[in-house]
Coordinates of C-alpha atoms and ligand atoms in Angstrom, one line a residue:
M124 CA 56.7 -101.4 -57.1
G125 CA 54.8 -103.5 -54.8
K126 CA 55.0 -104.3 -51.4
V127 CA 58.4 -104.7 -49.2
P128 CA 59.4 -108.0 -49.4
E129 CA 59.9 -109.0 -45.5
R130 CA 63.4 -110.1 -44.3
A131 CA 64.6 -113.8 -45.0
Q132 CA 63.6 -114.4 -41.4
W133 CA 64.8 -113.1 -38.3
S134 CA 65.4 -115.2 -35.1
G135 CA 67.3 -115.5 -32.3
N136 CA 69.5 -113.6 -30.1
F137 CA 71.0 -110.8 -31.7
G138 CA 74.4 -110.1 -29.9
E139 CA 75.0 -114.1 -31.1
W140 CA 73.8 -113.3 -34.2
F141 CA 76.1 -110.5 -34.3
H142 CA 79.0 -112.2 -33.4
R143 CA 78.5 -115.3 -35.5
V144 CA 78.2 -112.6 -38.7
I145 CA 81.2 -111.2 -38.2
S146 CA 83.8 -114.1 -37.0
E147 CA 82.0 -116.3 -40.1
V148 CA 82.1 -113.9 -42.9
P149 CA 84.4 -113.1 -41.9
I150 CA 84.6 -109.3 -41.5
Y151 CA 86.6 -108.3 -38.3
D152 CA 88.5 -110.9 -36.0
I153 CA 88.2 -110.0 -32.0
R154 CA 90.6 -112.6 -30.8
Y155 CA 93.6 -109.9 -31.1
P156 CA 94.7 -110.1 -27.7
V157 CA 94.2 -106.5 -26.2
K158 CA 91.0 -105.5 -25.2
G159 CA 88.3 -103.3 -27.3
T160 CA 90.4 -103.9 -30.4
G161 CA 90.0 -105.7 -33.8
V162 CA 91.4 -107.1 -36.9
W163 CA 89.7 -105.9 -40.3
T164 CA 89.9 -108.7 -42.2
P165 CA 89.9 -108.4 -46.2
Y166 CA 86.7 -108.6 -46.9
G167 CA 85.7 -106.2 -44.1
F168 CA 88.0 -104.0 -45.1
K169 CA 86.6 -103.8 -48.6
I170 CA 83.3 -103.0 -47.1
R171 CA 85.1 -100.7 -44.9
K172 CA 86.9 -98.7 -47.9
E173 CA 83.3 -98.4 -49.3
V174 CA 81.6 -96.7 -46.5
V175 CA 85.0 -94.4 -45.8
E176 CA 84.7 -93.3 -49.7
V177 CA 80.6 -92.9 -49.2
I178 CA 81.5 -90.4 -46.0
R179 CA 84.1 -88.8 -48.0
E180 CA 82.4 -88.1 -51.2
E181 CA 79.4 -86.2 -49.2
L182 CA 82.5 -84.3 -47.3
L183 CA 83.6 -83.4 -49.9
K184 CA 81.2 -82.4 -52.4
R185 CA 80.6 -79.6 -49.6
G186 CA 84.0 -78.0 -49.7
H187 CA 85.5 -80.1 -46.7
E188 CA 89.3 -80.6 -47.5
E189 CA 90.8 -83.7 -46.4
V190 CA 93.9 -83.3 -43.2
L191 CA 95.9 -85.8 -41.0
F192 CA 97.0 -84.7 -38.0
P193 CA 99.3 -86.2 -35.6
L194 CA 97.9 -88.8 -33.2
L195 CA 100.1 -87.6 -30.0
I196 CA 98.8 -84.6 -28.3
P197 CA 100.8 -83.4 -25.6
E198 CA 99.2 -83.0 -21.8
Y199 CA 99.7 -79.2 -22.2
M200 CA 97.7 -78.9 -24.8
L201 CA 94.8 -81.9 -24.0
K202 CA 94.4 -79.9 -21.0
K203 CA 93.4 -76.3 -22.2
E204 CA 89.8 -76.2 -22.5
A205 CA 88.4 -77.4 -18.9
E206 CA 85.2 -79.0 -19.8
H207 CA 87.0 -81.4 -22.1
I208 CA 89.5 -82.6 -20.2
R209 CA 87.7 -82.8 -17.2
N210 CA 85.1 -85.8 -19.7
F211 CA 88.0 -86.9 -21.5
E212 CA 90.4 -87.6 -18.6
E213 CA 89.6 -91.1 -17.3
Q214 CA 89.5 -92.1 -21.4
V215 CA 93.0 -91.3 -22.4
F216 CA 96.3 -93.5 -22.7
W217 CA 99.3 -92.1 -22.1
V218 CA 102.7 -92.2 -23.7
T219 CA 105.4 -91.5 -20.8
H220 CA 108.5 -93.2 -22.2
G221 CA 110.7 -93.0 -25.2
G222 CA 112.0 -96.5 -24.7
T223 CA 113.1 -96.4 -20.6
T224 CA 114.1 -92.7 -20.6
P225 CA 110.6 -90.8 -18.6
L226 CA 109.2 -88.4 -21.3
D227 CA 109.5 -84.5 -19.9
V228 CA 105.9 -83.6 -21.6
K229 CA 103.7 -86.7 -21.6
L230 CA 102.1 -87.7 -24.7
A231 CA 98.4 -88.8 -24.9
L232 CA 96.8 -91.1 -27.9
R233 CA 94.0 -88.8 -29.1
P234 CA 90.6 -89.3 -28.2
T235 CA 89.4 -86.9 -30.6
S236 CA 91.5 -84.3 -31.9
E237 CA 89.8 -80.8 -31.4
T238 CA 93.1 -80.1 -28.5
A239 CA 95.4 -81.1 -31.7
I240 CA 93.7 -79.6 -34.1
Y241 CA 93.0 -76.4 -32.7
P242 CA 96.4 -74.7 -32.0
M243 CA 96.9 -75.2 -35.6
F244 CA 93.6 -72.9 -36.4
Q245 CA 95.0 -70.1 -34.0
L246 CA 98.2 -70.6 -36.5
W247 CA 96.1 -70.5 -39.8
I248 CA 93.4 -68.0 -38.7
N249 CA 93.9 -64.4 -38.8
A250 CA 91.8 -62.5 -40.7
Y251 CA 88.2 -62.6 -42.0
S252 CA 89.7 -63.8 -45.1
D253 CA 91.0 -67.5 -43.9
L254 CA 87.3 -68.0 -42.5
P255 CA 85.6 -70.5 -43.5
V256 CA 87.8 -73.3 -42.3
K257 CA 85.6 -76.6 -42.8
I258 CA 88.7 -79.6 -42.5
F259 CA 88.1 -83.0 -42.0
Q260 CA 90.2 -86.4 -41.1
I261 CA 89.6 -90.2 -41.1
V262 CA 91.8 -92.0 -38.6
N263 CA 92.1 -94.1 -35.5
V264 CA 91.3 -92.5 -31.7
F265 CA 91.9 -94.6 -28.0
R266 CA 89.2 -93.8 -25.7
Y267 CA 90.0 -96.1 -22.3
E268 CA 86.0 -97.6 -22.6
T269 CA 85.3 -98.9 -18.9
K270 CA 82.0 -99.7 -20.0
A271 CA 81.8 -103.3 -21.4
T272 CA 83.5 -103.1 -25.3
K273 CA 81.8 -104.6 -27.8
P274 CA 83.3 -105.4 -31.3
M275 CA 82.8 -101.9 -33.9
I276 CA 80.1 -100.8 -31.3
R277 CA 82.4 -99.5 -28.0
V278 CA 86.2 -100.5 -29.1
R279 CA 89.1 -98.8 -27.3
E280 CA 90.6 -98.5 -30.3
V281 CA 88.1 -96.5 -33.0
S282 CA 90.0 -97.6 -35.8
T283 CA 88.0 -95.6 -38.7
F284 CA 87.1 -92.0 -36.6
K285 CA 85.9 -89.5 -39.0
E286 CA 85.8 -86.2 -37.6
A287 CA 85.0 -83.2 -39.5
H288 CA 86.1 -79.3 -37.9
T289 CA 85.3 -76.2 -39.0
A290 CA 85.8 -72.6 -38.0
H291 CA 83.2 -69.5 -38.8
A292 CA 83.5 -65.6 -38.1
T293 CA 79.5 -66.0 -36.6
R294 CA 77.6 -67.8 -34.4
E295 CA 75.1 -68.0 -37.2
E296 CA 77.6 -68.8 -40.1
A297 CA 78.5 -71.7 -37.2
E298 CA 75.0 -72.5 -36.8
E299 CA 74.7 -73.1 -40.4
Q300 CA 76.8 -75.1 -40.7
V301 CA 75.8 -77.4 -37.8
R302 CA 72.6 -77.7 -40.0
E303 CA 74.3 -78.6 -42.8
G304 CA 76.5 -81.6 -40.9
V305 CA 73.1 -83.0 -40.4
E306 CA 72.2 -82.7 -43.9
I307 CA 75.8 -84.2 -44.4
Y308 CA 74.9 -87.2 -42.4
S309 CA 71.8 -87.7 -43.3
R310 CA 73.3 -88.3 -46.6
I311 CA 75.5 -90.8 -45.5
F312 CA 73.1 -92.7 -43.7
D313 CA 70.6 -92.3 -46.8
S314 CA 72.7 -93.9 -48.8
L315 CA 73.8 -97.3 -46.2
G316 CA 69.7 -97.5 -45.8
I317 CA 70.1 -97.1 -41.8
P318 CA 67.0 -95.2 -40.6
Y319 CA 67.7 -92.7 -37.9
V320 CA 66.1 -90.1 -35.6
K321 CA 67.7 -86.9 -34.8
S322 CA 67.8 -85.6 -31.4
V323 CA 69.3 -82.5 -29.4
R324 CA 71.0 -84.3 -26.7
P325 CA 69.9 -82.9 -23.2
D326 CA 72.5 -80.4 -21.1
W327 CA 74.0 -82.9 -19.3
D328 CA 74.6 -85.8 -22.3
K329 CA 76.1 -82.9 -24.6
F330 CA 79.6 -83.4 -25.9
P331 CA 82.5 -82.0 -23.6
G332 CA 83.4 -78.7 -24.0
A333 CA 80.0 -78.0 -27.1
E334 CA 77.3 -75.7 -26.3
Y335 CA 74.9 -78.0 -27.6
S336 CA 74.9 -81.6 -29.2
V337 CA 73.0 -82.8 -32.0
A338 CA 72.7 -86.7 -32.1
F339 CA 71.6 -89.4 -34.8
D340 CA 70.2 -92.5 -33.3
T341 CA 69.4 -95.4 -35.0
V342 CA 67.6 -98.9 -33.0
M343 CA 69.2 -102.1 -33.3
P344 CA 67.5 -105.5 -33.8
D345 CA 67.6 -106.3 -29.9
G346 CA 65.6 -103.2 -29.3
R347 CA 68.8 -101.3 -27.9
V348 CA 69.5 -97.5 -29.1
L349 CA 73.0 -97.4 -30.6
Q350 CA 74.0 -93.3 -31.5
I351 CA 75.8 -93.9 -34.8
G352 CA 77.1 -90.3 -35.1
T353 CA 77.1 -86.4 -33.5
V354 CA 77.0 -82.6 -34.9
H355 CA 78.3 -80.6 -32.3
F356 CA 77.8 -76.8 -31.9
L357 CA 81.5 -75.5 -29.8
G358 CA 80.2 -71.7 -29.9
Q359 CA 83.5 -70.2 -28.6
G360 CA 84.7 -72.7 -26.1
F361 CA 87.6 -73.6 -27.2
S362 CA 88.3 -70.5 -29.3
K363 CA 88.7 -68.5 -26.1
A364 CA 90.8 -71.7 -25.0
F365 CA 92.6 -71.9 -27.8
D366 CA 93.0 -68.3 -28.4
I367 CA 91.3 -68.8 -31.9
K368 CA 90.6 -65.2 -33.5
Y369 CA 90.4 -62.6 -36.4
M370 CA 90.5 -59.5 -37.5
K371 CA 87.3 -57.7 -38.4
A372 CA 86.9 -54.6 -40.6
D373 CA 86.5 -52.4 -37.8
G374 CA 90.2 -53.4 -36.4
N375 CA 88.6 -55.2 -33.2
Y376 CA 89.2 -58.8 -32.8
E377 CA 86.8 -61.5 -32.6
Y378 CA 87.0 -65.0 -31.3
V379 CA 86.1 -67.6 -34.1
W380 CA 82.4 -69.8 -34.0
Q381 CA 83.4 -73.5 -34.2
T382 CA 81.9 -77.0 -34.8
C383 CA 82.5 -80.3 -34.6
Y384 CA 81.1 -83.9 -36.4
G385 CA 81.7 -87.6 -35.8
I386 CA 81.1 -91.0 -36.9
S387 CA 83.0 -94.4 -36.7
E388 CA 83.0 -97.8 -37.6
R389 CA 79.7 -98.2 -35.3
V390 CA 77.7 -96.8 -38.5
I391 CA 79.3 -99.9 -39.8
A392 CA 78.1 -102.2 -36.8
A393 CA 74.0 -100.5 -37.7
L394 CA 74.9 -101.4 -41.5
I395 CA 75.3 -105.0 -41.0
S396 CA 72.5 -105.2 -38.3
V397 CA 69.3 -103.3 -39.9
H398 CA 69.6 -105.0 -42.8
G399 CA 70.9 -108.9 -42.0
D400 CA 69.2 -111.7 -41.5
D401 CA 69.6 -115.8 -40.4
H402 CA 71.5 -116.0 -43.3
G403 CA 73.7 -113.3 -42.8
L404 CA 74.7 -110.5 -44.2
V405 CA 72.5 -107.6 -46.9
L406 CA 74.3 -105.3 -47.8
P407 CA 73.3 -102.4 -49.9
S408 CA 74.9 -102.8 -53.6
R409 CA 76.6 -99.2 -53.0
V410 CA 78.9 -100.6 -50.3
A411 CA 79.3 -104.6 -51.3
P412 CA 82.6 -105.6 -52.5
V413 CA 80.8 -108.1 -55.0
Q414 CA 77.3 -106.5 -56.0
V415 CA 76.4 -109.5 -58.2
V416 CA 77.7 -113.0 -57.8
V417 CA 77.6 -115.2 -61.2
I418 CA 77.7 -118.9 -60.1
P419 CA 77.9 -121.9 -62.8
I420 CA 75.1 -124.8 -62.4
V421 CA 77.3 -127.3 -63.6
Y422 CA 75.9 -130.0 -66.1
K423 CA 78.1 -133.6 -67.3
G424 CA 78.9 -132.7 -70.6
R425 CA 78.1 -129.1 -71.0
E426 CA 80.8 -127.4 -68.3
E427 CA 82.4 -125.9 -70.9
D428 CA 79.5 -124.5 -72.5
I429 CA 78.4 -123.0 -69.5
L430 CA 81.5 -121.6 -67.7
R431 CA 81.9 -119.9 -71.5
T432 CA 78.3 -118.1 -70.7
C433 CA 79.4 -117.8 -67.2
R434 CA 82.5 -115.4 -68.2
E435 CA 80.6 -113.8 -71.0
V436 CA 78.1 -112.6 -68.2
V437 CA 80.9 -111.2 -66.2
G438 CA 82.5 -109.4 -68.6
E439 CA 79.2 -107.8 -69.7
L440 CA 78.2 -107.0 -65.7
E441 CA 82.1 -105.8 -65.6
K442 CA 82.4 -103.4 -68.3
A443 CA 78.6 -101.7 -66.8
G444 CA 81.1 -100.7 -64.3
L445 CA 79.3 -103.6 -61.5
R446 CA 81.5 -105.7 -58.7
V447 CA 81.1 -109.0 -60.0
K448 CA 82.8 -112.1 -58.9
L449 CA 82.9 -115.4 -60.6
D450 CA 82.6 -118.3 -57.9
D451 CA 84.2 -121.1 -60.3
R452 CA 85.2 -123.4 -57.7
K453 CA 85.1 -126.8 -59.1
E454 CA 85.1 -128.3 -55.5
E455 CA 82.4 -126.8 -54.1
T456 CA 78.6 -127.5 -54.8
P457 CA 76.4 -124.7 -56.3
G458 CA 74.4 -125.3 -53.0
S459 CA 77.7 -124.5 -51.1
K460 CA 78.2 -121.4 -52.8
Y461 CA 74.6 -120.1 -52.5
F462 CA 75.5 -120.6 -48.9
T463 CA 78.7 -119.0 -48.6
W464 CA 77.8 -116.0 -51.0
E465 CA 74.2 -115.1 -48.8
L466 CA 75.9 -114.9 -45.9
K467 CA 78.5 -112.4 -47.3
G468 CA 75.4 -110.8 -48.4
A469 CA 76.2 -110.2 -52.2
P470 CA 72.7 -108.1 -53.2
V471 CA 72.1 -110.4 -56.6
R472 CA 73.1 -113.8 -57.4
V473 CA 73.2 -114.7 -61.5
E474 CA 72.4 -119.0 -61.9
V475 CA 73.7 -119.8 -65.3
G476 CA 72.4 -123.8 -65.8
P477 CA 72.0 -125.9 -69.2
R478 CA 68.9 -125.0 -69.1
D479 CA 69.2 -121.3 -69.2
L480 CA 71.4 -122.4 -72.1
D481 CA 68.6 -123.7 -74.0
K482 CA 66.3 -121.6 -73.6
G483 CA 68.6 -118.1 -74.1
T484 CA 68.1 -117.0 -70.2
A485 CA 69.6 -116.6 -66.5
V486 CA 68.4 -117.1 -63.6
L487 CA 68.7 -113.8 -60.9
V488 CA 68.1 -114.2 -57.0
R489 CA 67.9 -111.6 -55.1
R490 CA 69.7 -111.7 -51.3
D491 CA 67.2 -109.8 -49.3
S492 CA 64.1 -111.6 -49.7
L493 CA 65.9 -114.7 -51.6
E494 CA 63.4 -114.4 -54.5
K495 CA 64.2 -115.9 -58.1
L496 CA 63.6 -114.2 -61.1
T497 CA 64.0 -115.3 -64.6
V498 CA 65.2 -113.1 -67.5
E499 CA 65.9 -113.2 -71.1
R500 CA 70.3 -113.1 -71.3
A501 CA 69.5 -110.3 -73.5
R502 CA 68.4 -108.3 -71.3
L503 CA 70.6 -109.5 -67.9
V504 CA 72.6 -106.4 -67.7
E505 CA 69.9 -104.3 -67.4
E506 CA 68.1 -106.5 -65.4
T507 CA 70.3 -106.8 -63.0
K508 CA 70.9 -102.8 -62.5
T509 CA 67.2 -102.2 -62.2
L510 CA 67.3 -105.7 -59.5
L511 CA 69.8 -103.7 -57.9
E512 CA 68.5 -100.3 -57.1
R513 CA 65.5 -101.7 -56.4
I514 CA 67.2 -103.9 -53.6
D515 CA 68.4 -101.0 -52.0
S516 CA 65.8 -99.3 -52.3
D517 CA 63.4 -102.0 -50.4
I518 CA 66.1 -103.0 -47.9
K519 CA 66.1 -98.9 -46.8
D520 CA 62.7 -98.8 -46.7
R521 CA 62.2 -102.5 -44.6
A522 CA 64.8 -101.0 -42.1
K523 CA 62.8 -97.3 -41.9
R524 CA 59.3 -98.7 -41.2
W525 CA 60.9 -101.2 -38.5
L526 CA 62.0 -98.1 -36.9
D527 CA 59.2 -96.0 -37.2
E528 CA 57.3 -99.1 -35.7
R529 CA 59.8 -98.7 -32.4
V530 CA 59.8 -94.9 -32.2
V531 CA 56.2 -94.4 -30.2
R532 CA 54.3 -91.7 -28.1
K533 CA 53.4 -92.5 -24.2
E534 CA 51.7 -90.7 -21.5
S535 CA 52.9 -91.9 -19.0
L536 CA 56.5 -93.8 -17.3
E537 CA 54.5 -96.9 -16.7
E538 CA 53.6 -97.7 -19.8
A539 CA 57.0 -96.5 -21.1
K540 CA 58.8 -99.0 -18.9
K541 CA 56.7 -101.8 -19.7
L542 CA 57.4 -100.9 -23.7
L543 CA 61.2 -100.8 -23.2
E544 CA 61.1 -103.5 -21.7
T545 CA 59.3 -105.9 -24.5
Q546 CA 59.9 -104.4 -27.8
G547 CA 62.5 -101.9 -26.8
G548 CA 63.4 -98.9 -29.2
I549 CA 62.6 -95.6 -28.3
V550 CA 59.8 -93.9 -26.5
E551 CA 58.7 -90.2 -26.9
L552 CA 57.3 -88.4 -23.3
R553 CA 56.3 -85.2 -22.1
W554 CA 59.0 -83.3 -20.3
C555 CA 58.8 -80.4 -18.2
G556 CA 63.2 -79.9 -18.9
N557 CA 64.4 -79.5 -15.9
T558 CA 67.8 -81.3 -15.5
G559 CA 66.8 -82.8 -12.0
C560 CA 63.3 -84.5 -13.1
G561 CA 65.3 -85.8 -16.8
Q562 CA 68.0 -87.2 -14.6
D563 CA 65.5 -88.7 -12.4
L564 CA 63.2 -89.9 -14.9
E565 CA 66.3 -91.8 -16.4
T566 CA 66.9 -94.2 -13.3
K567 CA 63.4 -94.9 -12.7
L568 CA 63.1 -96.5 -16.9
D569 CA 66.7 -97.5 -16.3
A570 CA 67.8 -95.5 -20.3
R571 CA 68.7 -92.6 -21.3
V572 CA 66.6 -89.3 -22.3
L573 CA 68.3 -89.6 -25.8
G574 CA 67.1 -85.7 -26.3
W575 CA 64.8 -83.8 -28.5
P576 CA 63.5 -83.5 -31.8
Y577 CA 66.1 -81.7 -34.0
G578 CA 64.6 -79.5 -35.8
D579 CA 60.4 -79.7 -35.3
A580 CA 60.4 -78.6 -31.5
C581 CA 57.1 -79.0 -30.3
S582 CA 55.7 -77.6 -27.1
P583 CA 52.9 -80.2 -26.1
E584 CA 49.3 -80.2 -23.8
G585 CA 49.3 -81.9 -20.7
P586 CA 51.7 -82.5 -18.0
C587 CA 55.3 -83.6 -17.7
V588 CA 55.2 -87.5 -17.7
N589 CA 57.8 -87.6 -14.3
C590 CA 57.1 -84.7 -12.0
G591 CA 53.8 -83.5 -13.0
S592 CA 54.8 -79.8 -13.5
K593 CA 53.9 -78.3 -17.1
A594 CA 55.4 -80.2 -19.7
N595 CA 57.7 -77.8 -21.9
M596 CA 58.9 -80.4 -24.7
I597 CA 58.6 -84.3 -26.0
I598 CA 62.0 -86.3 -25.1
R599 CA 63.0 -89.2 -26.9
V600 CA 64.1 -92.5 -24.1
G601 CA 65.9 -95.3 -24.6
R602 CA 67.9 -98.0 -23.4
S603 CA 70.9 -98.0 -25.5
Y604 CA 74.4 -99.4 -26.0
Ligands
A5A94 N1 84.9 -84.8 -31.6 C1 83.9 -84.6 -32.3 C2 83.5 -85.2 -33.1 C3 83.5 -86.5 -31.3 O1 84.4 -87.0 -30.8 N2 82.1 -86.7 -31.1 S1 82.0 -87.8 -30.0 O2 82.0 -88.4 -29.2 O3 80.5 -87.9 -30.2 O4 82.3 -88.9 -31.2 C4 81.5 -89.4 -32.7 C5 80.9 -90.3 -32.8 O5 82.0 -91.6 -32.5 C6 79.5 -91.0 -31.4 O6 79.0 -90.7 -32.1 C7 79.9 -92.6 -31.9 O7 78.9 -93.0 -32.8 C8 81.0 -93.0 -32.6 N3 81.6 -93.1 -30.9 C9 82.2 -92.7 -30.2 N4 83.4 -93.3 -29.3 C10 83.4 -94.8 -29.8 C11 84.3 -95.8 -29.2 N5 84.0 -96.6 -27.9 N6 83.7 -96.7 -30.1 C12 82.9 -97.0 -31.6 N7 82.5 -95.8 -31.7 C13 82.6 -94.6 -30.7
ZN95 ZN1 59.6 -83.1 -15.4

């Protein structure tokens, strides 16, 4: 299908670009006067809704059922699993009063819902036949983040938190569920065209209460790493703390084995960032609120004919199941409409002008490369659908290629540091596996150990790049959000 076209343009400072795009499209208004919160605008909400739908579909397809738990968690429940609360304690928002009356039991705003959900698992699960349980909810959670907050990326009210929670009879089944969770997330990111690497986080950075955590990381245009989703193997830590057990065939009881996995609006921040360019958003068609915008190129004396044709075009495209918008605003020039819809990231623009009427054609412009294509009016629907598919696959390939170039193997700390300081991204290094050495390496590189490759652990030849003892594995390192 030829080579993948480049971004129309990319320049300047990523942070400024991101702020400009989310506020000018607009997607997300950060002027709400509570730190770490934001407002989804109508257009932003539509993108969010499509992304949520992708997530929901993939989970439902794999036998997960949707539920809704309360936002408030009593203090004694939140504190049941020691490791969990030790790590979340500093991040919890508390409700302490009802009106002016102090509450007997303080209530936490959920920072995540293990401690809300698992007491109910304890009531629901009694027999082998009650297993497995696979549920999810899409809710807001609150975390009093102390690092600098960033719109959508690090917020204190996570407004789009999808969390799945599962319980199983055996360790093997739960580990199999981790693999399924990873596969589901891969499919979600694939359908959004977001490239990623999967790493098993080091012990010191796993989810509080988990045995191990698998994380999906992507690289943002400024070279910094963003964790866009995590799948955790919880073992029996929570089931023992919450007394969740089932009776086995021999009459003995066994604690269930658990997993959980989460994704947030960070995915939407990644979606915006990995595809966008100097003109604004570039959206994959699956989540674009407007997939095709039709713009009449009106010409004196032929206004009526052109508008009528445009309406016919809209009707045909809608009949084919596409989300279409006719931009027939009279007070705007075609040029200013192009500007608007490029900013908003509509994947395809259709232009119909007087020459098209005469020749029985229409012009298609693809948002990603801004290339123009003249097509026969009679084949417009077919050509548009083909073009949408091509754009989706091209922007996905382009983003993947960009990430691939930013996951680089290095042989020494000096080289790693130089790379992190110039292009950023992810560096792969030989490592001994020792926690002290890993943390020392983080300090020296001013970066985070992201973990080792999930599913393809390799034992490299040679010494650990930091301490010189025998290396046991390859680890990934990056400067992260
Ligand atoms: N219960 C498990 C699933 C959990 O809470 N895991 S987690 O803490 O890793 O969060 C899941 C995902 O939510 C993270 O991978 C990250 O992508 C996102 N996330 C976490 N804190 C966030 C914050 N303050 N703002 C935006 N996204 C956040
Ligand atoms: Zn070492």
